[in-house]
Coordinates of C-alpha atoms in Angstrom, one line a residue:
Chain A
M201 CA 63.2 150.4 90.0
T202 CA 60.3 148.5 91.6
W203 CA 62.3 145.2 91.8
E204 CA 64.9 147.2 93.6
V205 CA 62.5 148.4 96.3
L206 CA 61.0 144.9 96.6
N207 CA 64.5 143.4 96.9
I208 CA 65.5 145.8 99.6
I209 CA 62.3 145.0 101.6
G210 CA 62.9 141.3 101.1
T211 CA 66.5 141.4 101.9
M212 CA 65.9 143.4 105.1
A213 CA 63.0 141.0 106.2
F214 CA 65.1 137.9 105.5
A215 CA 68.2 139.3 107.2
I216 CA 66.2 140.2 110.2
S217 CA 64.6 136.7 110.4
G218 CA 68.1 135.2 110.3
A219 CA 69.4 137.5 113.0
I220 CA 66.4 136.7 115.2
V221 CA 66.9 133.0 114.9
A222 CA 70.6 133.4 115.7
M223 CA 69.8 135.4 118.8
E224 CA 67.2 132.8 119.9
E225 CA 69.9 130.1 119.6
R226 CA 72.3 132.3 121.7
Y227 CA 74.7 132.7 118.9
D228 CA 77.3 135.4 119.1
I229 CA 77.4 138.5 116.9
F230 CA 79.3 136.5 114.2
G231 CA 76.5 134.0 114.2
V232 CA 73.9 136.7 113.9
Y233 CA 75.6 138.2 110.8
L234 CA 76.2 134.8 109.3
L235 CA 72.6 133.6 109.7
G236 CA 71.3 137.0 108.5
Y237 CA 73.4 136.9 105.3
V238 CA 72.7 133.3 104.7
T239 CA 68.9 133.8 104.9
A240 CA 69.0 136.8 102.7
F241 CA 71.4 135.6 100.0
G242 CA 71.6 131.8 100.4
G243 CA 68.5 131.1 98.4
G244 CA 69.7 133.1 95.4
A245 CA 73.1 131.5 95.5
F246 CA 71.6 128.0 95.7
R247 CA 69.3 128.8 92.8
N248 CA 72.2 130.0 90.6
L249 CA 73.9 126.7 91.5
L250 CA 71.0 124.5 90.4
V251 CA 70.0 126.4 87.3
G252 CA 73.6 126.7 86.1
L253 CA 74.1 130.5 86.5
P254 CA 77.5 131.7 87.9
I255 CA 77.3 131.7 91.7
S256 CA 79.9 134.5 91.8
D257 CA 77.1 136.7 90.4
I258 CA 76.0 137.2 94.0
W259 CA 79.0 139.5 94.6
A260 CA 77.5 142.1 92.4
Q261 CA 74.8 142.8 95.0
G262 CA 77.0 145.3 96.9
T263 CA 74.1 147.6 97.9
L264 CA 72.0 144.8 99.3
F265 CA 75.0 143.5 101.3
T266 CA 75.2 146.9 102.9
V267 CA 71.5 147.1 103.5
A268 CA 71.6 143.7 105.2
F269 CA 74.6 144.7 107.3
V270 CA 73.1 147.9 108.6
T271 CA 69.8 146.2 109.3
M272 CA 71.4 143.5 111.4
T273 CA 73.5 145.9 113.3
I274 CA 70.4 147.9 114.2
M275 CA 68.7 144.6 115.2
F276 CA 71.5 143.7 117.5
L277 CA 71.5 147.1 119.2
I278 CA 67.9 148.3 119.5
P279 CA 65.9 148.0 122.7
F280 CA 63.8 144.9 123.3
H281 CA 60.3 146.4 122.9
W282 CA 61.2 147.6 119.5
L283 CA 62.0 144.0 118.5
M284 CA 58.6 143.0 119.8
T285 CA 57.0 145.6 117.5
W286 CA 58.9 144.0 114.6
N287 CA 57.2 140.7 115.3
R288 CA 53.9 142.2 114.3
W289 CA 55.1 143.5 111.0
G290 CA 57.9 141.0 110.3
A291 CA 55.7 138.3 108.8
F292 CA 54.2 140.8 106.4
F293 CA 57.5 142.0 105.1
D294 CA 58.8 138.4 105.0
A295 CA 55.8 137.6 102.7
I296 CA 56.8 140.4 100.4
G297 CA 60.3 138.9 100.3
L298 CA 59.0 135.5 99.6
A299 CA 56.8 136.7 96.8
S300 CA 59.3 138.9 95.1
F301 CA 62.2 136.4 95.4
A302 CA 60.1 133.5 94.2
V303 CA 58.7 135.3 91.2
Q304 CA 62.2 136.8 90.2
G305 CA 63.8 133.3 90.6
G306 CA 61.1 131.8 88.4
L307 CA 61.4 134.6 85.7
L308 CA 65.2 134.1 85.7
A309 CA 64.9 130.4 85.0
L310 CA 62.2 130.9 82.5
A311 CA 64.3 133.5 80.6
A312 CA 67.2 131.0 80.6
G313 CA 65.0 128.5 78.7
Y314 CA 64.5 125.9 81.4
P315 CA 61.6 123.5 81.6
L316 CA 58.7 124.1 84.0
S317 CA 60.2 121.8 86.7
A318 CA 63.3 123.9 86.9
V319 CA 61.4 127.1 86.9
I320 CA 59.4 125.9 90.0
V321 CA 62.6 124.8 91.7
A322 CA 64.3 128.1 91.0
G323 CA 61.4 130.0 92.4
V324 CA 61.1 127.9 95.5
L325 CA 64.8 127.9 96.2
T326 CA 65.1 131.7 95.7
G327 CA 62.1 132.2 98.0
C328 CA 62.7 129.5 100.7
G329 CA 66.3 128.3 100.2
G330 CA 67.8 130.9 102.5
G331 CA 65.4 130.1 105.3
I332 CA 66.2 126.4 105.0
I333 CA 69.9 127.0 105.3
R334 CA 69.3 129.3 108.2
D335 CA 67.3 126.7 110.1
L336 CA 70.0 124.0 109.4
L337 CA 72.7 126.3 110.8
A338 CA 70.5 126.9 113.8
G339 CA 70.2 123.2 114.4
R340 CA 66.4 123.3 113.7
K341 CA 64.2 121.4 111.4
P342 CA 63.5 123.6 108.4
M343 CA 60.4 125.7 109.3
V344 CA 59.0 125.6 105.7
L345 CA 58.7 121.8 105.9
H346 CA 56.2 121.6 108.7
Q347 CA 54.6 125.0 109.6
E348 CA 51.9 127.1 108.1
I349 CA 51.7 127.1 104.3
Y350 CA 54.8 129.0 103.1
A351 CA 56.8 127.2 100.4
M352 CA 53.6 126.2 98.6
W353 CA 52.9 129.8 97.7
A354 CA 56.4 130.1 96.1
V355 CA 55.6 126.9 94.2
L356 CA 52.3 128.3 93.0
G357 CA 53.9 131.6 92.0
A358 CA 56.7 130.0 90.2
F359 CA 54.3 127.6 88.5
I360 CA 52.2 130.5 87.2
V361 CA 55.5 132.1 86.0
G362 CA 56.5 128.9 84.4
L363 CA 53.3 128.6 82.4
G364 CA 54.5 131.7 80.6
V365 CA 51.2 133.6 81.1
I366 CA 52.8 136.5 82.9
D367 CA 53.8 139.1 80.4
T368 CA 53.1 142.6 81.5
Q369 CA 54.3 144.6 84.5
T370 CA 50.7 144.7 85.8
E371 CA 50.4 141.0 85.7
I372 CA 53.5 140.6 87.8
Y373 CA 52.2 143.1 90.4
I374 CA 48.9 141.1 90.6
L375 CA 50.8 137.8 91.0
L376 CA 53.0 139.4 93.8
A377 CA 50.0 140.8 95.6
G378 CA 48.3 137.5 95.4
I379 CA 51.2 135.6 96.9
V380 CA 51.6 138.2 99.7
M381 CA 47.9 137.9 100.4
M382 CA 47.7 134.1 100.5
R383 CA 50.8 133.9 102.7
S384 CA 49.3 136.5 105.1
L385 CA 46.0 134.6 105.2
S386 CA 48.0 131.4 105.9
I387 CA 49.4 133.0 109.1
I388 CA 46.2 134.6 110.2
Y389 CA 44.0 131.5 109.8
K390 CA 46.9 129.1 110.6
W391 CA 46.4 127.2 107.3
E392 CA 48.4 124.0 107.1
L393 CA 49.1 121.5 104.4
P394 CA 48.0 117.9 104.9
S395 CA 50.4 115.6 106.6
R396 CA 50.3 112.0 107.7
L397 CA 50.6 112.1 111.4
N398 CA 48.9 108.8 111.8
W399 CA 51.7 107.1 109.9
L400 CA 54.0 108.1 112.7
K401 CA 51.6 106.7 115.3
L402 CA 51.4 103.5 113.4
I403 CA 55.2 103.1 113.4
H404 CA 55.4 103.8 117.1
F405 CA 52.6 101.3 117.8
K406 CA 54.3 98.7 115.7
N407 CA 57.6 99.2 117.6
K408 CA 55.9 98.7 121.0
Chain B
M334 CA 107.4 125.6 100.2
T335 CA 106.2 127.3 103.4
W336 CA 102.5 127.2 102.3
E337 CA 103.0 123.5 101.7
V338 CA 104.1 123.0 105.3
L339 CA 101.4 125.1 106.7
N340 CA 98.8 123.3 104.5
I341 CA 100.0 120.0 105.8
I342 CA 99.7 121.1 109.4
G343 CA 96.3 122.6 108.8
T344 CA 95.0 119.6 106.9
M345 CA 96.2 117.2 109.7
A346 CA 94.7 119.4 112.4
F347 CA 91.4 119.7 110.6
A348 CA 91.2 116.0 109.7
I349 CA 91.8 115.1 113.3
S350 CA 89.2 117.5 114.6
G351 CA 86.7 115.9 112.2
A352 CA 87.7 112.4 113.2
I353 CA 87.4 113.2 116.9
V354 CA 83.9 114.7 116.5
A355 CA 82.9 111.6 114.5
M356 CA 84.1 109.3 117.3
E357 CA 82.3 111.4 119.9
E358 CA 79.1 110.9 118.0
R359 CA 79.8 107.1 117.9
Y360 CA 80.1 107.2 114.1
D361 CA 81.7 104.2 112.5
I362 CA 85.0 104.2 110.6
F363 CA 83.3 105.4 107.4
G364 CA 81.9 108.4 109.4
V365 CA 85.3 109.1 110.9
Y366 CA 86.9 109.3 107.5
L367 CA 84.1 111.3 106.0
L368 CA 84.0 113.9 108.7
G369 CA 87.8 114.2 108.7
Y370 CA 87.8 114.8 104.9
V371 CA 84.9 117.2 105.0
T372 CA 86.6 119.2 107.8
A373 CA 89.9 119.4 106.0
F374 CA 88.7 120.0 102.4
G375 CA 85.1 121.2 102.7
G376 CA 86.0 124.8 103.3
G377 CA 88.1 125.1 100.3
A378 CA 85.5 123.4 98.1
F379 CA 82.8 125.7 99.4
R380 CA 85.0 128.7 98.8
N381 CA 85.7 127.7 95.2
L382 CA 82.0 127.3 94.7
L383 CA 81.2 130.8 96.0
V384 CA 84.0 132.7 94.3
G385 CA 83.5 131.0 91.0
L386 CA 86.6 128.8 90.9
P387 CA 86.3 125.2 89.5
I388 CA 85.4 123.0 92.4
S389 CA 87.1 120.1 90.7
D390 CA 90.4 121.8 91.5
I391 CA 90.2 120.0 94.8
W392 CA 91.2 116.7 93.2
A393 CA 94.6 118.1 92.5
Q394 CA 95.5 117.9 96.2
G395 CA 96.5 114.3 96.1
T396 CA 99.3 114.6 98.6
L397 CA 97.0 116.3 101.2
F398 CA 94.4 113.5 100.7
T399 CA 97.0 110.9 101.6
V400 CA 98.2 113.0 104.5
A401 CA 94.7 113.2 105.9
F402 CA 94.0 109.5 105.3
V403 CA 97.1 108.4 107.2
T404 CA 96.5 110.9 110.0
M405 CA 92.9 109.6 110.5
T406 CA 93.9 106.0 110.3
I407 CA 96.5 106.6 113.1
M408 CA 93.8 108.5 115.1
F409 CA 91.5 105.5 114.9
L410 CA 94.2 103.1 116.1
I411 CA 96.4 104.8 118.7
P412 CA 95.9 104.2 122.4
F413 CA 93.6 106.5 124.3
H414 CA 96.2 108.4 126.4
W415 CA 97.9 109.5 123.2
L416 CA 94.6 111.0 122.0
M417 CA 94.5 112.9 125.3
T418 CA 97.9 114.4 124.6
W419 CA 96.6 115.6 121.3
N420 CA 93.9 117.6 123.1
R421 CA 96.7 119.8 124.6
W422 CA 98.3 120.5 121.2
G423 CA 95.3 120.2 118.9
A424 CA 93.9 123.7 119.4
F425 CA 97.3 125.2 118.6
F426 CA 97.7 123.3 115.3
D427 CA 94.0 124.0 114.6
A428 CA 94.8 127.7 114.9
I429 CA 97.7 127.3 112.4
G430 CA 95.2 125.7 110.0
L431 CA 92.6 128.4 110.6
A432 CA 95.2 131.2 110.0
S433 CA 96.8 129.7 106.9
F434 CA 93.5 128.6 105.3
A435 CA 91.9 131.9 105.9
V436 CA 94.8 134.0 104.6
Q437 CA 95.2 131.7 101.5
G438 CA 91.5 131.8 100.8
G439 CA 91.5 135.6 101.0
L440 CA 94.6 135.9 98.8
L441 CA 93.0 133.7 96.2
A442 CA 89.9 135.8 96.0
L443 CA 91.9 139.0 95.9
A444 CA 94.0 137.7 93.1
A445 CA 90.8 136.8 91.2
G446 CA 89.8 140.5 91.4
Y447 CA 86.9 140.2 93.8
P448 CA 85.6 143.0 96.0
L449 CA 86.4 143.2 99.7
S450 CA 83.1 141.4 100.7
A451 CA 84.0 138.4 98.6
V452 CA 87.6 138.3 99.9
I453 CA 86.3 138.2 103.5
V454 CA 83.8 135.5 102.7
A455 CA 86.4 133.4 100.9
G456 CA 88.8 133.7 103.8
V457 CA 86.1 132.8 106.4
L458 CA 84.8 129.9 104.3
T459 CA 88.2 128.4 103.7
G460 CA 89.1 128.7 107.4
C461 CA 85.8 127.8 109.0
G462 CA 83.6 126.2 106.3
G463 CA 84.9 122.7 106.8
G464 CA 84.2 122.9 110.5
I465 CA 80.6 124.1 109.9
I466 CA 79.9 121.2 107.6
R467 CA 81.5 118.8 110.1
D468 CA 79.2 120.0 112.8
L469 CA 76.1 119.8 110.6
L470 CA 77.0 116.2 109.7
A471 CA 77.5 115.4 113.4
G472 CA 74.0 116.8 114.2
R473 CA 75.5 119.7 116.2
K474 CA 75.1 123.4 116.1
P475 CA 78.1 124.8 114.3
M476 CA 80.8 125.5 117.0
V477 CA 82.0 128.7 115.3
L478 CA 78.6 130.3 115.8
H479 CA 78.5 130.3 119.6
Q480 CA 81.9 129.4 121.2
E481 CA 85.2 131.2 121.9
I482 CA 86.2 133.7 119.2
Y483 CA 87.2 131.7 116.2
A484 CA 85.7 132.8 112.9
M485 CA 86.2 136.5 113.7
W486 CA 90.0 136.0 113.5
A487 CA 89.5 134.6 110.0
V488 CA 87.3 137.6 109.2
L489 CA 90.0 140.0 110.5
G490 CA 92.8 138.2 108.6
A491 CA 90.8 138.1 105.4
F492 CA 89.8 141.8 105.9
I493 CA 93.5 142.8 106.2
V494 CA 94.3 140.7 103.1
G495 CA 91.3 142.4 101.3
L496 CA 92.6 145.9 102.0
G497 CA 95.6 145.0 99.8
V498 CA 98.2 146.0 102.3
I499 CA 99.9 142.6 102.5
D500 CA 102.6 142.5 99.9
T501 CA 105.7 140.8 101.1
Q502 CA 106.3 137.3 102.4
T503 CA 107.3 138.8 105.7
E504 CA 104.0 140.6 106.1
I505 CA 102.1 137.4 105.4
Y506 CA 104.1 135.6 108.2
I507 CA 103.3 138.4 110.6
L508 CA 99.6 138.3 109.7
L509 CA 99.6 134.5 110.2
A510 CA 101.4 134.7 113.5
G511 CA 99.0 137.4 114.7
I512 CA 95.9 135.2 113.9
V513 CA 97.4 132.2 115.6
M514 CA 98.3 134.3 118.6
M515 CA 94.8 135.9 118.9
R516 CA 93.1 132.5 118.4
S517 CA 95.3 131.0 121.1
L518 CA 94.6 133.9 123.5
S519 CA 90.8 133.4 122.8
I520 CA 91.0 129.9 124.1
I521 CA 93.3 130.6 127.1
Y522 CA 91.2 133.5 128.3
K523 CA 87.9 132.2 127.0
W524 CA 87.2 135.3 125.1
E525 CA 83.6 135.5 123.7
L526 CA 81.9 137.7 121.2
P527 CA 78.9 139.6 122.5
S528 CA 75.5 137.8 122.1
R529 CA 72.0 138.8 123.1
L530 CA 71.1 136.2 125.7
N531 CA 68.6 138.4 127.3
W532 CA 66.6 138.5 124.1
L533 CA 66.1 134.7 124.6
K534 CA 64.9 135.2 128.1
L535 CA 62.5 137.9 127.0
I536 CA 61.0 135.5 124.4
H537 CA 60.6 132.8 127.0
F538 CA 59.2 135.3 129.5
K539 CA 56.6 136.5 127.0
N540 CA 55.6 132.9 126.1
K541 CA 54.9 132.0 129.7
Chain C
M311 CA 68.1 100.3 78.4
T312 CA 69.2 98.3 81.5
W313 CA 70.5 101.5 83.1
E314 CA 67.1 103.1 82.6
V315 CA 65.3 100.3 84.4
L316 CA 67.8 100.3 87.2
N317 CA 67.6 104.1 87.5
I318 CA 63.8 104.0 87.7
I319 CA 64.0 101.4 90.4
G320 CA 66.6 103.4 92.3
T321 CA 64.7 106.7 91.9
M322 CA 61.5 105.1 93.2
A323 CA 63.2 103.5 96.1
F324 CA 65.1 106.7 97.1
A325 CA 62.0 108.9 96.6
I326 CA 60.0 106.6 98.8
S327 CA 62.7 106.6 101.6
G328 CA 62.7 110.4 101.5
A329 CA 58.9 110.5 101.7
I330 CA 58.8 108.0 104.6
V331 CA 61.4 110.0 106.6
A332 CA 59.4 113.2 106.0
M333 CA 56.2 111.5 107.2
E334 CA 58.0 110.2 110.3
E335 CA 59.0 113.8 111.1
R336 CA 55.4 114.9 110.7
Y337 CA 56.4 117.1 107.7
D338 CA 53.5 118.3 105.5
I339 CA 53.0 117.3 101.9
F340 CA 55.5 119.9 100.6
G341 CA 58.1 118.4 102.9
V342 CA 57.3 114.9 101.7
Y343 CA 57.9 115.9 98.1
L344 CA 61.0 117.9 98.9
L345 CA 62.6 115.1 100.9
G346 CA 61.7 112.6 98.3
Y347 CA 63.2 114.6 95.5
V348 CA 66.3 115.5 97.5
T349 CA 66.9 111.8 98.3
A350 CA 66.5 110.7 94.7
F351 CA 68.3 113.5 92.9
G352 CA 70.5 115.3 95.5
G353 CA 73.3 112.7 95.3
G354 CA 73.7 113.1 91.5
A355 CA 73.6 116.9 91.7
F356 CA 76.2 116.9 94.5
R357 CA 78.4 114.6 92.5
N358 CA 78.2 116.8 89.4
L359 CA 79.2 119.7 91.6
L360 CA 82.3 118.0 93.0
V361 CA 83.5 116.4 89.8
G362 CA 82.9 119.6 87.7
L363 CA 80.0 118.5 85.6
P364 CA 77.2 121.0 84.9
I365 CA 74.7 120.8 87.7
S366 CA 72.0 121.9 85.4
D367 CA 72.3 118.5 83.7
I368 CA 69.8 117.3 86.3
W369 CA 67.0 119.1 84.5
A370 CA 67.3 116.6 81.6
Q371 CA 65.9 113.8 83.8
G372 CA 62.3 114.7 83.1
T373 CA 61.0 111.2 83.0
L374 CA 62.6 110.3 86.4
F375 CA 61.1 113.5 87.9
T376 CA 57.6 112.3 86.9
V377 CA 58.3 108.8 88.2
A378 CA 59.3 110.2 91.5
F379 CA 56.3 112.5 91.7
V380 CA 53.8 109.7 90.9
T381 CA 55.6 107.4 93.4
M382 CA 55.4 109.9 96.2
T383 CA 51.8 110.8 95.5
I384 CA 50.9 107.1 95.8
M385 CA 52.9 106.8 99.0
F386 CA 51.0 109.7 100.5
L387 CA 47.6 108.2 99.7
I388 CA 47.8 104.4 100.0
P389 CA 46.4 102.6 103.1
F390 CA 48.8 102.0 106.0
H391 CA 49.2 98.2 105.7
W392 CA 50.5 98.6 102.1
L393 CA 53.2 100.9 103.5
M394 CA 54.0 98.1 105.9
T395 CA 54.5 95.7 103.0
W396 CA 56.9 98.2 101.5
N397 CA 59.1 98.0 104.5
R398 CA 59.9 94.4 103.7
W399 CA 60.9 95.1 100.1
G400 CA 62.1 98.7 100.5
A401 CA 65.6 97.8 101.7
F402 CA 66.1 95.5 98.7
F403 CA 65.1 98.1 96.1
D404 CA 67.1 100.7 98.0
A405 CA 70.1 98.4 97.6
I406 CA 69.5 98.3 93.9
G407 CA 69.5 102.1 93.9
L408 CA 72.6 102.3 95.9
A409 CA 74.5 99.8 93.6
S410 CA 73.4 101.3 90.3
F411 CA 73.9 105.0 91.4
A412 CA 77.3 104.3 92.9
V413 CA 78.6 102.4 89.9
Q414 CA 77.2 104.9 87.4
G415 CA 78.7 107.8 89.4
G416 CA 82.0 106.1 89.5
L417 CA 81.9 105.3 85.7
L418 CA 81.0 108.9 85.0
A419 CA 84.0 110.3 86.9
L420 CA 86.3 107.6 85.4
A421 CA 85.2 108.6 81.9
A422 CA 85.9 112.2 82.7
G423 CA 89.5 111.3 83.5
Y424 CA 89.5 111.8 87.2
P425 CA 91.9 110.1 89.6
L426 CA 90.9 107.2 91.8
S427 CA 90.1 109.4 94.8
A428 CA 87.6 111.4 92.8
V429 CA 86.0 108.3 91.3
I430 CA 85.4 106.9 94.8
V431 CA 83.9 110.2 96.0
A432 CA 81.7 110.4 92.9
G433 CA 80.4 106.9 93.5
V434 CA 79.8 107.4 97.2
L435 CA 78.1 110.8 96.7
T436 CA 75.8 109.5 93.9
G437 CA 74.8 106.5 96.0
C438 CA 74.7 108.1 99.5
G439 CA 74.6 111.9 99.0
G440 CA 70.9 112.1 98.6
G441 CA 70.3 110.2 101.8
I442 CA 72.7 112.4 103.7
I443 CA 70.9 115.6 102.6
R444 CA 67.5 113.9 103.4
D445 CA 68.7 113.2 107.0
L446 CA 70.0 116.7 107.5
L447 CA 66.7 118.2 106.3
A448 CA 64.9 115.9 108.7
G449 CA 67.1 117.1 111.6
R450 CA 68.7 113.6 112.0
K451 CA 72.2 112.4 112.1
P452 CA 73.0 110.9 108.6
M453 CA 72.1 107.3 108.8
V454 CA 75.0 106.2 106.6
L455 CA 77.5 107.4 109.2
H456 CA 76.5 105.1 112.1
Q457 CA 74.2 102.3 111.0
E458 CA 74.6 98.9 109.2
I459 CA 77.3 99.0 106.5
Y460 CA 75.9 101.0 103.6
A461 CA 78.3 103.6 102.2
M462 CA 81.2 101.2 102.4
W463 CA 79.7 99.1 99.6
A464 CA 79.4 102.2 97.5
V465 CA 83.1 102.9 98.3
L466 CA 84.0 99.3 97.3
G467 CA 82.0 99.4 94.1
A468 CA 83.4 102.8 93.1
F469 CA 86.9 101.6 94.0
I470 CA 86.6 98.6 91.7
V471 CA 85.3 100.9 89.0
G472 CA 88.2 103.2 89.6
L473 CA 90.7 100.5 89.1
G474 CA 89.6 100.3 85.5
V475 CA 89.0 96.6 85.6
I476 CA 85.3 96.8 84.7
D477 CA 85.0 96.7 80.9
T478 CA 82.2 94.5 79.7
Q479 CA 78.5 94.8 80.4
T480 CA 78.6 91.4 82.1
E481 CA 81.3 92.6 84.5
I482 CA 79.1 95.6 85.4
Y483 CA 76.2 93.2 86.1
I484 CA 78.3 91.1 88.4
L485 CA 79.5 94.2 90.3
L486 CA 76.0 95.4 90.7
A487 CA 74.7 92.1 91.9
G488 CA 77.7 91.8 94.3
I489 CA 76.9 95.2 95.9
V490 CA 73.2 94.4 96.2
M491 CA 74.0 91.1 97.8
M492 CA 76.6 92.6 100.3
R493 CA 74.2 95.3 101.3
S494 CA 71.3 92.8 101.8
L495 CA 73.6 90.6 103.9
S496 CA 74.6 93.7 105.9
I497 CA 70.9 94.3 106.9
I498 CA 70.1 90.6 107.5
Y499 CA 73.1 90.0 109.7
K500 CA 73.3 93.5 111.1
W501 CA 76.9 93.9 110.1
E502 CA 78.5 97.1 111.4
L503 CA 81.7 98.9 110.8
P504 CA 84.1 99.3 113.7
S505 CA 83.7 102.4 115.8
R506 CA 85.4 103.7 118.9
L507 CA 82.7 103.8 121.5
N508 CA 85.2 103.5 124.2
W509 CA 86.6 106.8 123.2
L510 CA 83.3 108.4 124.1
K511 CA 83.3 106.8 127.4
L512 CA 86.8 108.0 128.1
I513 CA 85.9 111.6 127.3
H514 CA 82.8 111.3 129.7
F515 CA 84.9 109.7 132.4
K516 CA 87.5 112.5 132.1
N517 CA 84.8 115.2 132.4
K518 CA 83.3 113.8 135.5

């Protein structure tokens, strides 16, 4: 039951993020629905593809499809200042989606007997894959590759799952809460992963 | 036999649209062939992936591969003013491709026993998936997400197929003709789906 | 044993090219690893998808995963002038990767009994697919579609494989050496495939 609640929260948050990106890109209502669906379900489909589960499994999620549809329709119709309110809470719900999708993806791959590398990839794809496809369809560079720490918490969560140390329901809750907290702190304090900006400068310097 | 003729028209129209996009992006002849093939066959491959059919089925379409190859080679070689003539007729043949691919994709998913949501996705992907991949490979925002009504007619066609009300050959022809007509009217009268442009303005206003 | 050595060289060269593109785009360390992995393993995964082999086969390449990880970590840490040295040799190793991946992909599809068209696509995807995904994730137009002749050597190699004339180990070596040489000459002499630039000019002229 708990996974169901977490999945509904995650699906709504991801569908909304897709819908907002589509509206920012001036896409029409078809684009809004497409990006919303892709963000919410693309990661799971992609994970099934890479870990060898049937992709057609995604069609069994009828309830979540309806949840996403209703959510996006509301998003498209509500007054602007309500959308603004969303911005304050959106990142928090998105973090819940990230955590629950990543941990579930990891557990799925673990149960299917895959090695640690596949468990991590399954967790990251389930958590971040939808957002990457969303950004590509919006003509943007994938957000997770260059903004505040996002995917790394999915990596960490799936890594812990992959070690096989998570057994009880309570341990799963603690892991989920930990990921949500770390992701929230990443936004509040604008944590960033290291990058090699100077490399770029060097290239430019060399070309001039 | 009729499907074969429609498939040949659709494959040619889609291959040409891919080839033209590639030429506009100054891609070389490899890029021209690649974008043409991706536009013509990418949607069907993507649909097979999502509805759980073997993707390797696409290799059985040897005749259509040859049709696409010859079509693109001609496109690359003919004088410019003939290409101009194409522009007048291209959208009409493209509409035939959209209609026949969408309806066939929907019928395929229906026959495989999938729910309405999957039938719609299968129809839309078969009709529009190739064009989306083409635009991504050309570094563009997918045309179907923000221009005149295109994908929505695939949605509508697949929806009608998914309701299971299409039984006879005649009904299929009427459906196909209806989609082609609606798509053609969309171009002539520049119909557009609603979008939330003001949302964008609000964001910009807020950031300034 | 020889394939193993070639695969290690190719994996390292492809992982490095992904890591460099990610650094040029100012991606963080997660983006560096992701683009590196995608470049090195994305082509093979994509090929398995299209020729109907299990995609989950990729998880058996544990050793190559580790090779790629170590390679990219070194890339992220070494001083700049060593990276510069790489640029001189990188294209050569990349050509080895292109040749060995394309030939292996083609042989795989041939052994699975596919027609010539599928053998060519399998070879091209294995050799170039990773680089295409890398460029899409970097928000770039795929390099292989518009720069010096690259993919065409994979096409040629896979075509020769698909003819079934390659039987002995020696013939494979000659084919590999030929592809590496042709690719190297393409860079040195800046060979380019024909494109239709004038077409673009015409379109622009017409619109003005």
